Structure formats: C-alpha cells, structure tokens
C-alpha cells in the first residue's frame, strides 16, 4: 500500500508551488519574497516523509522540531499572528491529503500513516501556541457572540414556568448555533439516558439532518464511545476510513473531519456533541477552545432544562396524588349530604341522626336546615366561605365550625364539600360529609394530616418508609425501602437484619443513634446517614434515614420513619470538593511555572529594545510583545496573590515607614504616563505617614485608579484624594460614568467578578483585582467601601490604621 511518504516525494515540487501560492495570500505575507514564504518548507516536507517511512527512529523528530522552531521564529519576526502561523500547517495538511482524497480507499495511505502525519502537524501547531501568546480580541468577540445566541434561545426554556417550552423544541436551534460557531457543515448531539448508561441520539443538523441512523452508541471503541470517555476534545482527521465505527449517515454525508467533546467536559456524563466538516482538516487549538466553551455553556442549559422538566413532572404527580387522597378522605365520613345548588334542596344520610340526634326529616329538605344550626358566632363566616368557593369557580370547600346537636349542645365538626359543574362551568351540585371532632379534634387532625403529608411526600420524593411496632418487635418496610437495600419485596425484616445490611464502618454509630431515640433523647428523633453493604451501579450507595419514636407515657411503642437514597448527592459533594481543591492548586502551580518563561521573554525584549538598528515595524512588534508580557506578569501576580489568599493563609506584608501622600502621587504620575490622554488628579491633606507595606499599597492604588479609568468615559476626570485623620488615613478614588449595577455590589470583592463592559479598553481582566485589593487592605487592618449611583458616580474609599 502506498505511504504518505510516496505522495510527498512524488509531488514535492507541486506541494511547494501550491504552498507558495496559497500561503502568499496571507495578510502578513505581503511584501515577502518567494524564498521567504517557502523558507524551511522543502526540508520540512522531506522530514515528514522520513517520519512516515521510519517513524521517530534516528533524529527526524529533532530535525522536525528544529525546522518548526526556525519557521515559526521567522514568522514571528515577519509580523505573522498566531492564526496565520497555525494556518500554514493546516494548509500543509490540506495540500498533502488532497493528493489522495479522490482515490479509492485501497489506493490511499493506511490509517496509522495518515494519523501520524496529522499528529505531527498538530504538534507543530502546538509549538505555534507556545511561541505566540494570548487569546485574541477577535476570538473573544466571536465566542461572546455565539454564547449570547445560545442564551437567547435558551431563555424560553426558563422564562415561562406556567407554559414552559419543552427542551426538544429548542435543541435544534441550540445545536445549529454550535455548528455555525464552529464553521462546520453538520453537528450531532446525543444525550445520556438517565435510567441506563446508553447514549440516545437527540439532534442532528446541517448535512446530517434527517440522515444519521444506527449510531454505535454502546461501542466503547466507536468515535462516540471514545468521546464519552474523554475529558478533552477528540478529533478524527478522516471519517471515511472503514475501520472507524461511525453512524452510516455520517459516512454517507461525505464529511471527512470530525471534532467532538462530552457534556459535561469534566463532570457527570450528560451526553456528547460533535461537528463535521467537508474537507480533511487538522483542527487548530483555537477551534478546540471554542468547542470547549460552547459545549460547557450548552451543558449548563441542557442540564438546567432537564432538571426543570423533572421538577414539573414531580409537581404534577404530587398534585394528582394530593387530590386523590384528599377526596377519598373527605368522602369517608359519618354524615353525608347532597346539596342541589339549582333548587337549594339538601338531602342527608341517615347517619346524621347518630351524629347529631336529628332525623333527616327534622333537619328538613332545604339548605336552611343546615345553616340555621351553625353556631351564631360562626354562621356568617361559614355560609360566606361556601358561597365564595361556589361563586369563585372552585371545586371543593372545607371548614371547621360548631354545629348544634339535637340536645342543644354545640359539637365541633369538620365539613368537606366537592362541587360539580356543568359544561359551562356553572355549579349545579355539591356533595359532602360532616364529622364530629369534638373529642379528638386536635390529636386526630394532627395525626391524620401528618400521615397524609408523609405518604404523599414519600411517594413524590421516592422515599422508602418503615414502621417498627416495638411491643411486638414487628418491623415493616415498604418495597421502596427494600429495593434501596437491594432486597426483594418478599424479604422478612428484623432490626438485626437491618443492622447487618449497613456498612461495618457505619453500623455501630447508627445503632447508637437508634438507642438514643428509643430512650427519648432529643424528643425521640432519629437522623442518620450511612452506607449499605450492597453497591449500586454507580458504586458505593449512601442512605439518609430519619424517624421518630412514639411514646405512651414513658414507654416507647412505635418507631416510624423514612429512607432516602442520597448517593448522588454524596458523590457530587465529593466531586465538587475535589474539583475546588484541584482548581485552587492548579492556579498556584500554573502561576509559579509561568513566571520563568515570562521573565525570559521580558529580559529578551529589554535586550531587543536597546538595539539601535530596529525599524519602525520591528519596534512596534517588540513593544506589543513587551506590553503583552507585562500584562501576563500582572495576571500571574494576581493569580499568585489569589492563591496565597485562598490556600496560604493570606497575603504576606512587609511593613515599614511609608507616606501615603507621596506613594499615591508616585502611582498617579505613573498612571498619567501610561494614559496621557486622561485627567488624573491627586490631592492630599493632613498627616499621611504610617507603618504599611508600600509595595502592596501601591498595588491597591494602581488597581483602583486603573479601574476608575477603565470604567469611566474618555474625557472625564478621575479624582484621587488622600487625607490624614486621627489614627487613620483615607484613600478615595472617584470617577464618573455608568454606575455599578446594584446586583453586582454585594459580590464586587469576590474572586473572578468583573463588570459587564469596560469603557474604552480592549484589555482582558481575570476578575481578581478588587478581590486582592480587599485582602491587602484587610491584612493592614483596614476596610474598603464602595458607593456608586448615577448622580454621584463611583467612589472607592480605603481606610487604613496607621499601624
């Protein structure tokens, strides 16, 4: 079979010529001579051919890296940007793969050989990323545009709880936005089945719309299966290879290169999403980053929508259950009545005589036989309440009142009524029941309502219930309880058997809590969380159990409670804790490790600036590098301070004698040099000396003044005031412009919090400035306050003790 090396060697001159033609169209290539455009490409093609034939044996890999560094360095010095530099390696991959794309499969290079080529080109693009720094403004704007589109489409899913939009009605639009953002020809979304481990095809757009079928979702070696197991974007350079397990619709579509990612990328599997493009492509790192951002945002939308759907379904089931049980309870009563609302005729059941001493004939056939016997103090309220329900379109009525017995005494009753309406909604009949609750009014009602709530809540929340009759030592578990412990419904339960099914490490503690409840400690309440010996599909299973002991005098007679599976909550808590620790540690590690290369860049730039033979273009390029390195250094400093504050016990201080007036004037002058077009004014008064860390206070002043410049319109002044007071000094920074949104003020000093938009600047903030300002001021024993409104502008005030 023909190798990649054969195609390169047989078409070497053609590849070089076509590379020169297409690479010469780049903006930064204008004015370059042909040999400057080609530079190391001929030797680089030969090296790729060598690697194709012999792999990494010998020194072809070292040669390839040397050629890449030389080529990328020349591009950097020629003013190329990162995208242009990476696009040249994409161009090489496209030119080489185009040599065989039209050939039958058996005449093309073998898959491992092609995969090796694209892997080498991907390494080259990674080298570009190492050489070029930053994520461009254009990239960020592109990302924000499509995130806003996703948010606009998703708004209908959450904005109208009374008439919500179903998730499946918006999935197509959401996936199409991702397809457009990725500049792809098609996109596919598969969601995880909540009841199994399967992935279910949910939406296909573009050239796959209505064509994809038989997705190999359960094959771990398929492209979809590998996506589900990967936390990083996964690319498939050539989807036409027969050995790759894919849906037939993907193959029939003619799309070649695929790129996908799981939902969530770093959490519980929610599904997978992948896109396809028509040409063979080595996906750039920027493209993968776009996909990661889009997929993470889409994951949040889908997960929230699914949770809302489940909540609404649960609420509907709860309402239906409540109606059924309450109607059944109301229908089973001692005295029944039937009221014809059209004629006011009222019929009583014979039990009314047993309950109240009247025969149905004595009460009469009219509604007045009921209303006249209601206690005079309550008659108006009760009659008004029943007519209010009838006239207001209600379907049921309930009231408690005193009803006159035939012997003249008044008894407490509870009265329930259900209203029947015709097709036009007019009330035509009302059927109900009355019960004498004089003796058991408080106790009976409390027990009945408590048990009813428990039964409905347990059913709706998928809780198991248990009832231990202590006098007979009979323990009853419902089927839900037994299933949570992995037991069949017919299992006979005892307390000892229950203990044996608890994890050994939790058994003694749970038993002790049961004994405390049985002795009446804590009012007989029992609460415990423990593991079972039966492991579930997701691993270790956690249970939450709560109950109460019922006493007769001092003797415990009954122990009832509920059981709930909290495994998912426990696993999520552990994952959340581990992820938070990892993220904080990662910030610290990355911040430290980035300082060395940035120091090298800064020193190198300083040396280049001192050269006298620089032309204007070179000087501007070096200035841009220097500014970027300084910005990155500030970001790393903020990240280090953030890490110290979160992990290291606070930001360290080196106190010494310091004059806040002089320090502030120095910082203001430095800011003026950086922003000559802005009016920054400083005014000091009173004694400004104290014992502080001057460098840290300079950091506070710089952050506050730069923030004031960034968030105020051009042409408006920024006022800085320092004033000495008794025992303290005050620093105040004021600017005009749009006020800080009120909802942002309470969390303004939290990490990673930024305003919506900065005025007149394209600089990127990581949202740690005010967090660090607050920590530095607090470390000095001071405090920071902010006041912001449209009339007065925005003012940050720092108060520092002198020692």
XYZ file of C-alpha atoms in Angstrom, residues 467-474 518 549-551 555-559:
17
model
C -42.675 1.168 60.761
C -41.336 -0.696 63.790
C -44.004 -1.884 66.264
C -41.842 -2.085 69.367
C -44.292 -4.023 71.578
C -44.466 -6.923 69.096
C -40.992 -6.316 67.604
C -42.541 -6.242 64.109
C -35.627 4.807 71.895
C -40.313 7.252 68.363
C -43.912 7.379 69.638
C -44.323 7.005 73.403
C -42.779 3.573 77.163
C -41.683 3.524 73.518
C -44.392 1.742 71.493
C -43.736 2.639 67.866
C -40.838 3.840 65.704
